[in-house]
Amino acid sequence: MRWCGGPGPAQGKGSGPAHVVLTLPASPSCPNQGLSFEGKGGQAGVWPDAAREGRGGGGGRGVCFLLSTLPHTSDEVRNGFADRESGGISSALELRPAAARRSMQDHGAVPPGEGAVAGEPAQEDPAAPCCSQRAPALQLPAGSGAAFPGSSDFSPLPELMSRRIYGPIWKSTFGHYENINIGSPEVLEQLLRQEGKYPMRSDMALWKEHRDTRRLPYGPFTEEGERWYRLRQVLNKRLLKPSEAALYAGAIGEVVSDLMVRLRDERSRSPSGVLVCDVANLLYRFALEGISYILFETRIGCLRRQVPAETQHFIDSINLMFKNSIFATVLPRWTRKVLPFWGRYLDSWDTIFAFGKTLIDRKMEELEGQVERGKEVSGYLSYLLASGRLSLEEVYGSVAELLLAGVDTTSNTLSWALYHLSRDLGIQEALYQELTAVVPPDRVPGAEDIPKMPLLRAVIKETLRIYPVVPTNARVFWEKDIVIGDYLFPKNTLFVLAHYAMSHDETHFPEPERFLPQRWLRGYGSPHHPFSSIPFGYGVRACVGRRIAELEMHLALARIIQAFEVRPDPRGVEVTSVSRIVLVADKPINLEFVARPAAP
Ligand code: HEM
């Protein structure tokens, strides 16, 4: 047994790499822009890409921020400049990768021939770009006139390259952090099966700092240990089982109907009468409306043509919170006193909490009246408030985090699904045929129809395989040392779970870049490892909103395909993914929605 000394995240609070390059995205124009939503988000003059970022959504302010930012960034940084100089990961870790690989094969963790090790490429691929030639991922533009640029796009590809070069497990560094990256489902399974009762993702220090500064309680993302467990026990109920999530089908259906109205309105305002620009923006509004309706039992008007000012302010604050988080992550702590980002970061969180609090308080008053009148109360918030297991403060903390988690995730996934369906009319037609076989043309699809539509579910699974919203996740085993194959990792080692690399690995998914939903259908020839694509995470710490997200995505997709044939942007714009905290499109996705005859 080897001892692999690797300090965990405890030493790494907040200090970032010295070289940082921020890239600014292009902002393609669109003939039918001009919604009230556009251009309000960032602070003009401060954020050079304010108009794009301020479109209210779709751009991926991303939720599971600290799930993915740190590990992903670390990989970028390592590929850009760190490890090449140090001569590879193995020396620093005293973990000889070739031996590691052998030992993992001995233990059945890695099939022979899979992966490779540092200095020993897994596959000869002369066309593959060399990691050391990549431009560094982050850069503060000198003299750009911008105090702080508002974007930090990372390509998810370096993770894939690292996986190809180094094999199933490799080390990377980021500032003071040392990460152990897991790039094979077999090893991932070994790791995750050792999870204890209270798994820890990462220290979430930045979010915790806001709660601590403002004396607010932690939510499911920030809480740890026994307190997290108690919180999850309450939150899981009425959310986690498909049958429980189905209780919200009516509410989601209502919001999907409004989405369809807005979609029709937007396409009718385009010069061609069928084009919708930046569908991710529209779907962001759908997702926010949907999750708010479920959480607060109140409509907040995201799908109105004119978004209410209060709601718009809240959306802008989410945007600003994520933007300023990036600076708080990469800039040294002392800059918080002299630069405005830290104040803005805290202020935007305050707005997010205040928005939730107002809606919760309003609901409480309503409920008190209902209870006084002897009326039965239902709904998720009512359940949380009436459970007697959370203080009101804890409800405020949890709802704010649930709200944030439930927007970019579903909206970006839906956008990618539509993008691919528009480019593969054969699959889209098969989906339409499946739908019409289950749902008569004069009825809208409901939750009860979804189990009868395997292709619909496969489309979402395949979308999440190609675009895992959270491309890298993390785990810190703080309770015990961890054994993987022949190696012992001391407790507090930070493990980075390279989900993007795993779900793009041709060993498990032949032709990994192709959108092939049929992979997920019974009888399809090539089975894959169960840990090769786990977009909602794993175990007791897995996504609490999974069933709600699936229901939202299935119902919305079914309704859209029932009503429209979705066609690509006639200008033939190719879109690729970038990791902007969550995995998002590198440019707006514009699609044509051509009405089908006889849709309800
Ligand atoms: C496509 C949609 C979504 C995807 C792909 C997704 C993915 C994830 C992933 C990968 C995690 C980390 C799990 C782990 O560490 O094992 C997570 C955590 C979480 N998600 Fe989601 N999510 C989605 C939608 C939602 C929605 C709609 C909600 C809210 C209702 C939500 C709430 C949460 C919360 C609160 C956590 C933290 C759980 C904890 O730490 O205990 N997610 N999500």
mmCIF file with all atom_site columns, C-alpha atoms in Angstrom, residues 35-59 61 148-151 278 281 284-285 307-324 344 347-348 351-352:
data_model
loop_
_atom_site.group_PDB
_atom_site.id
_atom_site.type_symbol
_atom_site.label_atom_id
_atom_site.label_alt_id
_atom_site.label_comp_id
_atom_site.label_asym_id
_atom_site.label_entity_id
_atom_site.label_seq_id
_atom_site.pdbx_PDB_ins_code
_atom_site.Cartn_x
_atom_site.Cartn_y
_atom_site.Cartn_z
_atom_site.occupancy
_atom_site.B_iso_or_equiv
_atom_site.pdbx_formal_charge
_atom_site.auth_seq_id
_atom_site.auth_comp_id
_atom_site.auth_asym_id
_atom_site.auth_atom_id
_atom_site.pdbx_PDB_model_num
ATOM 1  C CA . LEU A 1 35  ? -36.957 42.198 -25.572 1.00 0.00 ? 35  LEU A CA 1
ATOM 2  C CA . SER A 1 36  ? -37.231 44.153 -22.404 1.00 0.00 ? 36  SER A CA 1
ATOM 3  C CA . PHE A 1 37  ? -34.926 41.542 -20.982 1.00 0.00 ? 37  PHE A CA 1
ATOM 4  C CA . GLU A 1 38  ? -31.933 42.464 -23.046 1.00 0.00 ? 38  GLU A CA 1
ATOM 5  C CA . GLY A 1 39  ? -29.048 44.523 -21.851 1.00 0.00 ? 39  GLY A CA 1
ATOM 6  C CA . LYS A 1 40  ? -30.166 45.125 -18.338 1.00 0.00 ? 40  LYS A CA 1
ATOM 7  C CA . GLY A 1 41  ? -28.061 42.696 -16.482 1.00 0.00 ? 41  GLY A CA 1
ATOM 8  C CA . GLY A 1 42  ? -24.574 43.942 -16.001 1.00 0.00 ? 42  GLY A CA 1
ATOM 9  C CA . GLN A 1 43  ? -23.586 47.413 -15.121 1.00 0.00 ? 43  GLN A CA 1
ATOM 10 C CA . ALA A 1 44  ? -23.004 49.246 -18.325 1.00 0.00 ? 44  ALA A CA 1
ATOM 11 C CA . GLY A 1 45  ? -19.549 50.683 -18.594 1.00 0.00 ? 45  GLY A CA 1
ATOM 12 C CA . VAL A 1 46  ? -18.195 48.265 -16.069 1.00 0.00 ? 46  VAL A CA 1
ATOM 13 C CA . TRP A 1 47  ? -18.929 45.018 -17.800 1.00 0.00 ? 47  TRP A CA 1
ATOM 14 C CA . PRO A 1 48  ? -17.904 45.218 -21.407 1.00 0.00 ? 48  PRO A CA 1
ATOM 15 C CA . ASP A 1 49  ? -20.162 42.353 -22.320 1.00 0.00 ? 49  ASP A CA 1
ATOM 16 C CA . ALA A 1 50  ? -23.042 43.692 -20.288 1.00 0.00 ? 50  ALA A CA 1
ATOM 17 C CA . ALA A 1 51  ? -25.523 43.384 -23.088 1.00 0.00 ? 51  ALA A CA 1
ATOM 18 C CA . ARG A 1 52  ? -24.881 39.732 -23.622 1.00 0.00 ? 52  ARG A CA 1
ATOM 19 C CA . GLU A 1 53  ? -24.573 38.858 -19.970 1.00 0.00 ? 53  GLU A CA 1
ATOM 20 C CA . GLY A 1 54  ? -27.576 40.909 -19.111 1.00 0.00 ? 54  GLY A CA 1
ATOM 21 C CA . ARG A 1 55  ? -29.874 39.006 -21.342 1.00 0.00 ? 55  ARG A CA 1
ATOM 22 C CA . GLY A 1 56  ? -31.274 37.522 -18.251 1.00 0.00 ? 56  GLY A CA 1
ATOM 23 C CA . GLY A 1 57  ? -30.278 34.009 -18.785 1.00 0.00 ? 57  GLY A CA 1
ATOM 24 C CA . GLY A 1 58  ? -28.854 31.293 -20.786 1.00 0.00 ? 58  GLY A CA 1
ATOM 25 C CA . GLY A 1 59  ? -25.375 32.603 -20.416 1.00 0.00 ? 59  GLY A CA 1
ATOM 26 C CA . ARG A 1 61  ? -24.155 32.244 -14.475 1.00 0.00 ? 61  ARG A CA 1
ATOM 27 C CA . PHE A 1 148 ? -13.571 44.014 -14.621 1.00 0.00 ? 148 PHE A CA 1
ATOM 28 C CA . PRO A 1 149 ? -14.581 41.993 -17.568 1.00 0.00 ? 149 PRO A CA 1
ATOM 29 C CA . GLY A 1 150 ? -17.613 39.920 -16.944 1.00 0.00 ? 150 GLY A CA 1
ATOM 30 C CA . SER A 1 151 ? -16.801 36.680 -18.565 1.00 0.00 ? 151 SER A CA 1
ATOM 31 C CA . ASP A 1 278 ? -31.089 32.974 -28.150 1.00 0.00 ? 278 ASP A CA 1
ATOM 32 C CA . ASN A 1 281 ? -32.507 33.139 -22.764 1.00 0.00 ? 281 ASN A CA 1
ATOM 33 C CA . TYR A 1 284 ? -33.815 30.527 -18.645 1.00 0.00 ? 284 TYR A CA 1
ATOM 34 C CA . ARG A 1 285 ? -36.968 32.529 -18.059 1.00 0.00 ? 285 ARG A CA 1
ATOM 35 C CA . VAL A 1 307 ? -40.648 41.192 -16.842 1.00 0.00 ? 307 VAL A CA 1
ATOM 36 C CA . PRO A 1 308 ? -41.667 42.849 -13.536 1.00 0.00 ? 308 PRO A CA 1
ATOM 37 C CA . ALA A 1 309 ? -38.951 45.177 -12.208 1.00 0.00 ? 309 ALA A CA 1
ATOM 38 C CA . GLU A 1 310 ? -38.591 43.243 -8.943  1.00 0.00 ? 310 GLU A CA 1
ATOM 39 C CA . THR A 1 311 ? -38.023 39.986 -10.819 1.00 0.00 ? 311 THR A CA 1
ATOM 40 C CA . GLN A 1 312 ? -35.632 41.646 -13.248 1.00 0.00 ? 312 GLN A CA 1
ATOM 41 C CA . HIS A 1 313 ? -33.606 43.026 -10.354 1.00 0.00 ? 313 HIS A CA 1
ATOM 42 C CA . PHE A 1 314 ? -33.409 39.544 -8.871  1.00 0.00 ? 314 PHE A CA 1
ATOM 43 C CA . ILE A 1 315 ? -32.252 38.058 -12.192 1.00 0.00 ? 315 ILE A CA 1
ATOM 44 C CA . ASP A 1 316 ? -29.612 40.747 -12.551 1.00 0.00 ? 316 ASP A CA 1
ATOM 45 C CA . SER A 1 317 ? -28.382 39.986 -9.054  1.00 0.00 ? 317 SER A CA 1
ATOM 46 C CA . ILE A 1 318 ? -27.911 36.297 -9.818  1.00 0.00 ? 318 ILE A CA 1
ATOM 47 C CA . ASN A 1 319 ? -25.895 37.380 -12.795 1.00 0.00 ? 319 ASN A CA 1
ATOM 48 C CA . LEU A 1 320 ? -23.751 39.766 -10.795 1.00 0.00 ? 320 LEU A CA 1
ATOM 49 C CA . MET A 1 321 ? -23.261 37.346 -7.947  1.00 0.00 ? 321 MET A CA 1
ATOM 50 C CA . PHE A 1 322 ? -21.764 34.738 -10.280 1.00 0.00 ? 322 PHE A CA 1
ATOM 51 C CA . LYS A 1 323 ? -19.633 37.247 -12.131 1.00 0.00 ? 323 LYS A CA 1
ATOM 52 C CA . ASN A 1 324 ? -18.181 38.690 -8.973  1.00 0.00 ? 324 ASN A CA 1
ATOM 53 C CA . ARG A 1 344 ? -21.004 43.744 -5.283  1.00 0.00 ? 344 ARG A CA 1
ATOM 54 C CA . ASP A 1 347 ? -24.870 42.938 -2.260  1.00 0.00 ? 347 ASP A CA 1
ATOM 55 C CA . SER A 1 348 ? -26.089 40.666 -5.015  1.00 0.00 ? 348 SER A CA 1
ATOM 56 C CA . THR A 1 351 ? -30.815 40.846 -3.157  1.00 0.00 ? 351 THR A CA 1
ATOM 57 C CA . ILE A 1 352 ? -31.229 37.152 -3.906  1.00 0.00 ? 352 ILE A CA 1
#
